């Protein structure tokens, strides 16, 4: 079954080795969200239940108000905390 997010997910390196059924499973639990510039999506030390895949725009990663990285389309953030059940580190 094709999902609306399937085409976005296949371009994400994290999902590069997934087969069609696995991509469909990820797509089935994907939710599209839109944010205004400057919106905080994650907080350092918080628990993690989701990750972010950037489709359009840029996600700025900061720690203690220090710029760490910019993540653009096809990039992702928050996956390590989700996969390891750890707290967010940035």
mmCIF file with all atom_site columns, N, CA and C in Angstrom, residues 27-67:
data_model
loop_
_atom_site.group_PDB
_atom_site.id
_atom_site.type_symbol
_atom_site.label_atom_id
_atom_site.label_alt_id
_atom_site.label_comp_id
_atom_site.label_asym_id
_atom_site.label_entity_id
_atom_site.label_seq_id
_atom_site.pdbx_PDB_ins_code
_atom_site.Cartn_x
_atom_site.Cartn_y
_atom_site.Cartn_z
_atom_site.occupancy
_atom_site.B_iso_or_equiv
_atom_site.pdbx_formal_charge
_atom_site.auth_seq_id
_atom_site.auth_comp_id
_atom_site.auth_asym_id
_atom_site.auth_atom_id
_atom_site.pdbx_PDB_model_num
ATOM 1   N N  . UNK A 1 27 ? 5.780  4.830  6.928  1.00 0.00 ? 27 UNK A N  1
ATOM 2   C CA . UNK A 1 27 ? 4.887  5.854  6.373  1.00 0.00 ? 27 UNK A CA 1
ATOM 3   C C  . UNK A 1 27 ? 3.527  5.845  7.066  1.00 0.00 ? 27 UNK A C  1
ATOM 4   N N  . UNK A 1 28 ? 3.054  4.669  7.435  1.00 0.00 ? 28 UNK A N  1
ATOM 5   C CA . UNK A 1 28 ? 1.741  4.554  8.070  1.00 0.00 ? 28 UNK A CA 1
ATOM 6   C C  . UNK A 1 28 ? 1.676  5.228  9.435  1.00 0.00 ? 28 UNK A C  1
ATOM 7   N N  . UNK A 1 29 ? 2.819  5.375  10.107 1.00 0.00 ? 29 UNK A N  1
ATOM 8   C CA . UNK A 1 29 ? 2.822  6.018  11.424 1.00 0.00 ? 29 UNK A CA 1
ATOM 9   C C  . UNK A 1 29 ? 3.428  7.423  11.372 1.00 0.00 ? 29 UNK A C  1
ATOM 10  N N  . UNK A 1 30 ? 3.568  7.945  10.157 1.00 0.00 ? 30 UNK A N  1
ATOM 11  C CA . UNK A 1 30 ? 4.135  9.276  9.956  1.00 0.00 ? 30 UNK A CA 1
ATOM 12  C C  . UNK A 1 30 ? 3.031  10.322 9.980  1.00 0.00 ? 30 UNK A C  1
ATOM 13  N N  . UNK A 1 31 ? 3.322  11.438 10.628 1.00 0.00 ? 31 UNK A N  1
ATOM 14  C CA . UNK A 1 31 ? 2.391  12.557 10.686 1.00 0.00 ? 31 UNK A CA 1
ATOM 15  C C  . UNK A 1 31 ? 3.089  13.798 10.155 1.00 0.00 ? 31 UNK A C  1
ATOM 16  N N  . UNK A 1 32 ? 2.442  14.506 9.255  1.00 0.00 ? 32 UNK A N  1
ATOM 17  C CA . UNK A 1 32 ? 3.006  15.756 8.738  1.00 0.00 ? 32 UNK A CA 1
ATOM 18  C C  . UNK A 1 32 ? 2.652  16.898 9.677  1.00 0.00 ? 32 UNK A C  1
ATOM 19  N N  . UNK A 1 33 ? 3.660  17.649 10.058 1.00 0.00 ? 33 UNK A N  1
ATOM 20  C CA . UNK A 1 33 ? 3.471  18.821 10.908 1.00 0.00 ? 33 UNK A CA 1
ATOM 21  C C  . UNK A 1 33 ? 4.176  20.001 10.257 1.00 0.00 ? 33 UNK A C  1
ATOM 22  N N  . UNK A 1 34 ? 3.610  21.176 10.398 1.00 0.00 ? 34 UNK A N  1
ATOM 23  C CA . UNK A 1 34 ? 4.216  22.402 9.882  1.00 0.00 ? 34 UNK A CA 1
ATOM 24  C C  . UNK A 1 34 ? 4.476  23.330 11.051 1.00 0.00 ? 34 UNK A C  1
ATOM 25  N N  . UNK A 1 35 ? 5.631  23.986 11.034 1.00 0.00 ? 35 UNK A N  1
ATOM 26  C CA . UNK A 1 35 ? 6.024  24.852 12.138 1.00 0.00 ? 35 UNK A CA 1
ATOM 27  C C  . UNK A 1 35 ? 6.433  26.219 11.623 1.00 0.00 ? 35 UNK A C  1
ATOM 28  N N  . UNK A 1 36 ? 6.199  27.225 12.436 1.00 0.00 ? 36 UNK A N  1
ATOM 29  C CA . UNK A 1 36 ? 6.667  28.579 12.144 1.00 0.00 ? 36 UNK A CA 1
ATOM 30  C C  . UNK A 1 36 ? 8.138  28.675 12.498 1.00 0.00 ? 36 UNK A C  1
ATOM 31  N N  . UNK A 1 37 ? 8.841  29.585 11.844 1.00 0.00 ? 37 UNK A N  1
ATOM 32  C CA . UNK A 1 37 ? 10.254 29.811 12.149 1.00 0.00 ? 37 UNK A CA 1
ATOM 33  C C  . UNK A 1 37 ? 10.412 30.124 13.632 1.00 0.00 ? 37 UNK A C  1
ATOM 34  N N  . UNK A 1 38 ? 11.448 29.530 14.234 1.00 0.00 ? 38 UNK A N  1
ATOM 35  C CA . UNK A 1 38 ? 11.746 29.785 15.641 1.00 0.00 ? 38 UNK A CA 1
ATOM 36  C C  . UNK A 1 38 ? 11.043 28.869 16.624 1.00 0.00 ? 38 UNK A C  1
ATOM 37  N N  . UNK A 1 39 ? 10.197 27.971 16.141 1.00 0.00 ? 39 UNK A N  1
ATOM 38  C CA . UNK A 1 39 ? 9.487  27.043 17.021 1.00 0.00 ? 39 UNK A CA 1
ATOM 39  C C  . UNK A 1 39 ? 10.436 25.962 17.524 1.00 0.00 ? 39 UNK A C  1
ATOM 40  N N  . UNK A 1 40 ? 10.469 25.747 18.840 1.00 0.00 ? 40 UNK A N  1
ATOM 41  C CA . UNK A 1 40 ? 11.286 24.672 19.421 1.00 0.00 ? 40 UNK A CA 1
ATOM 42  C C  . UNK A 1 40 ? 10.542 23.354 19.246 1.00 0.00 ? 40 UNK A C  1
ATOM 43  N N  . UNK A 1 41 ? 11.197 22.386 18.627 1.00 0.00 ? 41 UNK A N  1
ATOM 44  C CA . UNK A 1 41 ? 10.570 21.084 18.389 1.00 0.00 ? 41 UNK A CA 1
ATOM 45  C C  . UNK A 1 41 ? 10.940 20.058 19.441 1.00 0.00 ? 41 UNK A C  1
ATOM 46  N N  . UNK A 1 42 ? 12.124 20.188 20.008 1.00 0.00 ? 42 UNK A N  1
ATOM 47  C CA . UNK A 1 42 ? 12.626 19.244 21.003 1.00 0.00 ? 42 UNK A CA 1
ATOM 48  C C  . UNK A 1 42 ? 13.397 20.034 22.048 1.00 0.00 ? 42 UNK A C  1
ATOM 49  N N  . UNK A 1 43 ? 13.443 19.484 23.246 1.00 0.00 ? 43 UNK A N  1
ATOM 50  C CA . UNK A 1 43 ? 14.193 20.128 24.321 1.00 0.00 ? 43 UNK A CA 1
ATOM 51  C C  . UNK A 1 43 ? 15.220 19.166 24.897 1.00 0.00 ? 43 UNK A C  1
ATOM 52  N N  . UNK A 1 44 ? 16.426 19.676 25.091 1.00 0.00 ? 44 UNK A N  1
ATOM 53  C CA . UNK A 1 44 ? 17.501 18.876 25.668 1.00 0.00 ? 44 UNK A CA 1
ATOM 54  C C  . UNK A 1 44 ? 17.051 18.284 26.999 1.00 0.00 ? 44 UNK A C  1
ATOM 55  N N  . UNK A 1 45 ? 17.299 16.994 27.187 1.00 0.00 ? 45 UNK A N  1
ATOM 56  C CA . UNK A 1 45 ? 16.948 16.308 28.423 1.00 0.00 ? 45 UNK A CA 1
ATOM 57  C C  . UNK A 1 45 ? 15.543 15.731 28.450 1.00 0.00 ? 45 UNK A C  1
ATOM 58  N N  . UNK A 1 46 ? 14.729 16.074 27.465 1.00 0.00 ? 46 UNK A N  1
ATOM 59  C CA . UNK A 1 46 ? 13.354 15.571 27.422 1.00 0.00 ? 46 UNK A CA 1
ATOM 60  C C  . UNK A 1 46 ? 13.335 14.124 26.941 1.00 0.00 ? 46 UNK A C  1
ATOM 61  N N  . UNK A 1 47 ? 12.295 13.406 27.313 1.00 0.00 ? 47 UNK A N  1
ATOM 62  C CA . UNK A 1 47 ? 12.091 12.061 26.801 1.00 0.00 ? 47 UNK A CA 1
ATOM 63  C C  . UNK A 1 47 ? 11.755 12.127 25.319 1.00 0.00 ? 47 UNK A C  1
ATOM 64  N N  . UNK A 1 48 ? 11.915 11.024 24.631 1.00 0.00 ? 48 UNK A N  1
ATOM 65  C CA . UNK A 1 48 ? 11.721 11.018 23.182 1.00 0.00 ? 48 UNK A CA 1
ATOM 66  C C  . UNK A 1 48 ? 10.734 9.947  22.753 1.00 0.00 ? 48 UNK A C  1
ATOM 67  N N  . UNK A 1 49 ? 9.751  10.366 21.981 1.00 0.00 ? 49 UNK A N  1
ATOM 68  C CA . UNK A 1 49 ? 8.776  9.432  21.421 1.00 0.00 ? 49 UNK A CA 1
ATOM 69  C C  . UNK A 1 49 ? 8.628  9.624  19.920 1.00 0.00 ? 49 UNK A C  1
ATOM 70  N N  . UNK A 1 50 ? 9.383  10.585 19.377 1.00 0.00 ? 50 UNK A N  1
ATOM 71  C CA . UNK A 1 50 ? 9.292  10.859 17.956 1.00 0.00 ? 50 UNK A CA 1
ATOM 72  C C  . UNK A 1 50 ? 10.613 11.413 17.442 1.00 0.00 ? 50 UNK A C  1
ATOM 73  N N  . UNK A 1 51 ? 10.751 11.331 16.129 1.00 0.00 ? 51 UNK A N  1
ATOM 74  C CA . UNK A 1 51 ? 11.895 11.942 15.457 1.00 0.00 ? 51 UNK A CA 1
ATOM 75  C C  . UNK A 1 51 ? 11.333 12.861 14.385 1.00 0.00 ? 51 UNK A C  1
ATOM 76  N N  . UNK A 1 52 ? 12.193 13.669 13.793 1.00 0.00 ? 52 UNK A N  1
ATOM 77  C CA . UNK A 1 52 ? 11.770 14.632 12.784 1.00 0.00 ? 52 UNK A CA 1
ATOM 78  C C  . UNK A 1 52 ? 12.522 14.361 11.488 1.00 0.00 ? 52 UNK A C  1
ATOM 79  N N  . UNK A 1 53 ? 11.798 14.346 10.386 1.00 0.00 ? 53 UNK A N  1
ATOM 80  C CA . UNK A 1 53 ? 12.388 14.301 9.057  1.00 0.00 ? 53 UNK A CA 1
ATOM 81  C C  . UNK A 1 53 ? 12.048 15.636 8.399  1.00 0.00 ? 53 UNK A C  1
ATOM 82  N N  . UNK A 1 54 ? 13.058 16.350 7.952  1.00 0.00 ? 54 UNK A N  1
ATOM 83  C CA . UNK A 1 54 ? 12.843 17.660 7.333  1.00 0.00 ? 54 UNK A CA 1
ATOM 84  C C  . UNK A 1 54 ? 12.491 17.463 5.860  1.00 0.00 ? 54 UNK A C  1
ATOM 85  N N  . UNK A 1 55 ? 11.336 17.971 5.471  1.00 0.00 ? 55 UNK A N  1
ATOM 86  C CA . UNK A 1 55 ? 10.887 17.883 4.081  1.00 0.00 ? 55 UNK A CA 1
ATOM 87  C C  . UNK A 1 55 ? 11.167 19.197 3.358  1.00 0.00 ? 55 UNK A C  1
ATOM 88  N N  . UNK A 1 56 ? 10.950 20.301 4.047  1.00 0.00 ? 56 UNK A N  1
ATOM 89  C CA . UNK A 1 56 ? 11.136 21.623 3.457  1.00 0.00 ? 56 UNK A CA 1
ATOM 90  C C  . UNK A 1 56 ? 11.622 22.569 4.545  1.00 0.00 ? 56 UNK A C  1
ATOM 91  N N  . UNK A 1 57 ? 12.532 23.439 4.218  1.00 0.00 ? 57 UNK A N  1
ATOM 92  C CA . UNK A 1 57 ? 13.048 24.386 5.200  1.00 0.00 ? 57 UNK A CA 1
ATOM 93  C C  . UNK A 1 57 ? 14.294 23.857 5.885  1.00 0.00 ? 57 UNK A C  1
ATOM 94  N N  . UNK A 1 58 ? 14.611 24.462 7.022  1.00 0.00 ? 58 UNK A N  1
ATOM 95  C CA . UNK A 1 58 ? 15.822 24.116 7.758  1.00 0.00 ? 58 UNK A CA 1
ATOM 96  C C  . UNK A 1 58 ? 15.513 24.001 9.239  1.00 0.00 ? 58 UNK A C  1
ATOM 97  N N  . UNK A 1 59 ? 16.044 22.966 9.855  1.00 0.00 ? 59 UNK A N  1
ATOM 98  C CA . UNK A 1 59 ? 15.935 22.763 11.295 1.00 0.00 ? 59 UNK A CA 1
ATOM 99  C C  . UNK A 1 59 ? 17.271 23.150 11.915 1.00 0.00 ? 59 UNK A C  1
ATOM 100 N N  . UNK A 1 60 ? 17.254 24.090 12.851 1.00 0.00 ? 60 UNK A N  1
ATOM 101 C CA . UNK A 1 60 ? 18.477 24.499 13.531 1.00 0.00 ? 60 UNK A CA 1
ATOM 102 C C  . UNK A 1 60 ? 18.599 23.720 14.831 1.00 0.00 ? 60 UNK A C  1
ATOM 103 N N  . UNK A 1 61 ? 19.740 23.087 15.038 1.00 0.00 ? 61 UNK A N  1
ATOM 104 C CA . UNK A 1 61 ? 20.011 22.340 16.265 1.00 0.00 ? 61 UNK A CA 1
ATOM 105 C C  . UNK A 1 61 ? 20.892 23.207 17.156 1.00 0.00 ? 61 UNK A C  1
ATOM 106 N N  . UNK A 1 62 ? 20.444 23.413 18.390 1.00 0.00 ? 62 UNK A N  1
ATOM 107 C CA . UNK A 1 62 ? 21.219 24.192 19.358 1.00 0.00 ? 62 UNK A CA 1
ATOM 108 C C  . UNK A 1 62 ? 21.313 23.426 20.667 1.00 0.00 ? 62 UNK A C  1
ATOM 109 N N  . UNK A 1 63 ? 22.327 23.754 21.440 1.00 0.00 ? 63 UNK A N  1
ATOM 110 C CA . UNK A 1 63 ? 22.481 23.213 22.792 1.00 0.00 ? 63 UNK A CA 1
ATOM 111 C C  . UNK A 1 63 ? 22.947 24.377 23.646 1.00 0.00 ? 63 UNK A C  1
ATOM 112 N N  . UNK A 1 64 ? 22.175 24.686 24.689 1.00 0.00 ? 64 UNK A N  1
ATOM 113 C CA . UNK A 1 64 ? 22.491 25.816 25.571 1.00 0.00 ? 64 UNK A CA 1
ATOM 114 C C  . UNK A 1 64 ? 22.730 27.081 24.745 1.00 0.00 ? 64 UNK A C  1
ATOM 115 N N  . UNK A 1 65 ? 21.837 27.338 23.809 1.00 0.00 ? 65 UNK A N  1
ATOM 116 C CA . UNK A 1 65 ? 21.889 28.519 22.932 1.00 0.00 ? 65 UNK A CA 1
ATOM 117 C C  . UNK A 1 65 ? 23.099 28.557 22.005 1.00 0.00 ? 65 UNK A C  1
ATOM 118 N N  . UNK A 1 66 ? 23.849 27.457 21.890 1.00 0.00 ? 66 UNK A N  1
ATOM 119 C CA . UNK A 1 66 ? 24.979 27.378 20.968 1.00 0.00 ? 66 UNK A CA 1
ATOM 120 C C  . UNK A 1 66 ? 24.540 26.625 19.715 1.00 0.00 ? 66 UNK A C  1
ATOM 121 N N  . UNK A 1 67 ? 24.819 27.200 18.552 1.00 0.00 ? 67 UNK A N  1
ATOM 122 C CA . UNK A 1 67 ? 24.468 26.574 17.280 1.00 0.00 ? 67 UNK A CA 1
ATOM 123 C C  . UNK A 1 67 ? 25.306 25.307 17.084 1.00 0.00 ? 67 UNK A C  1
#
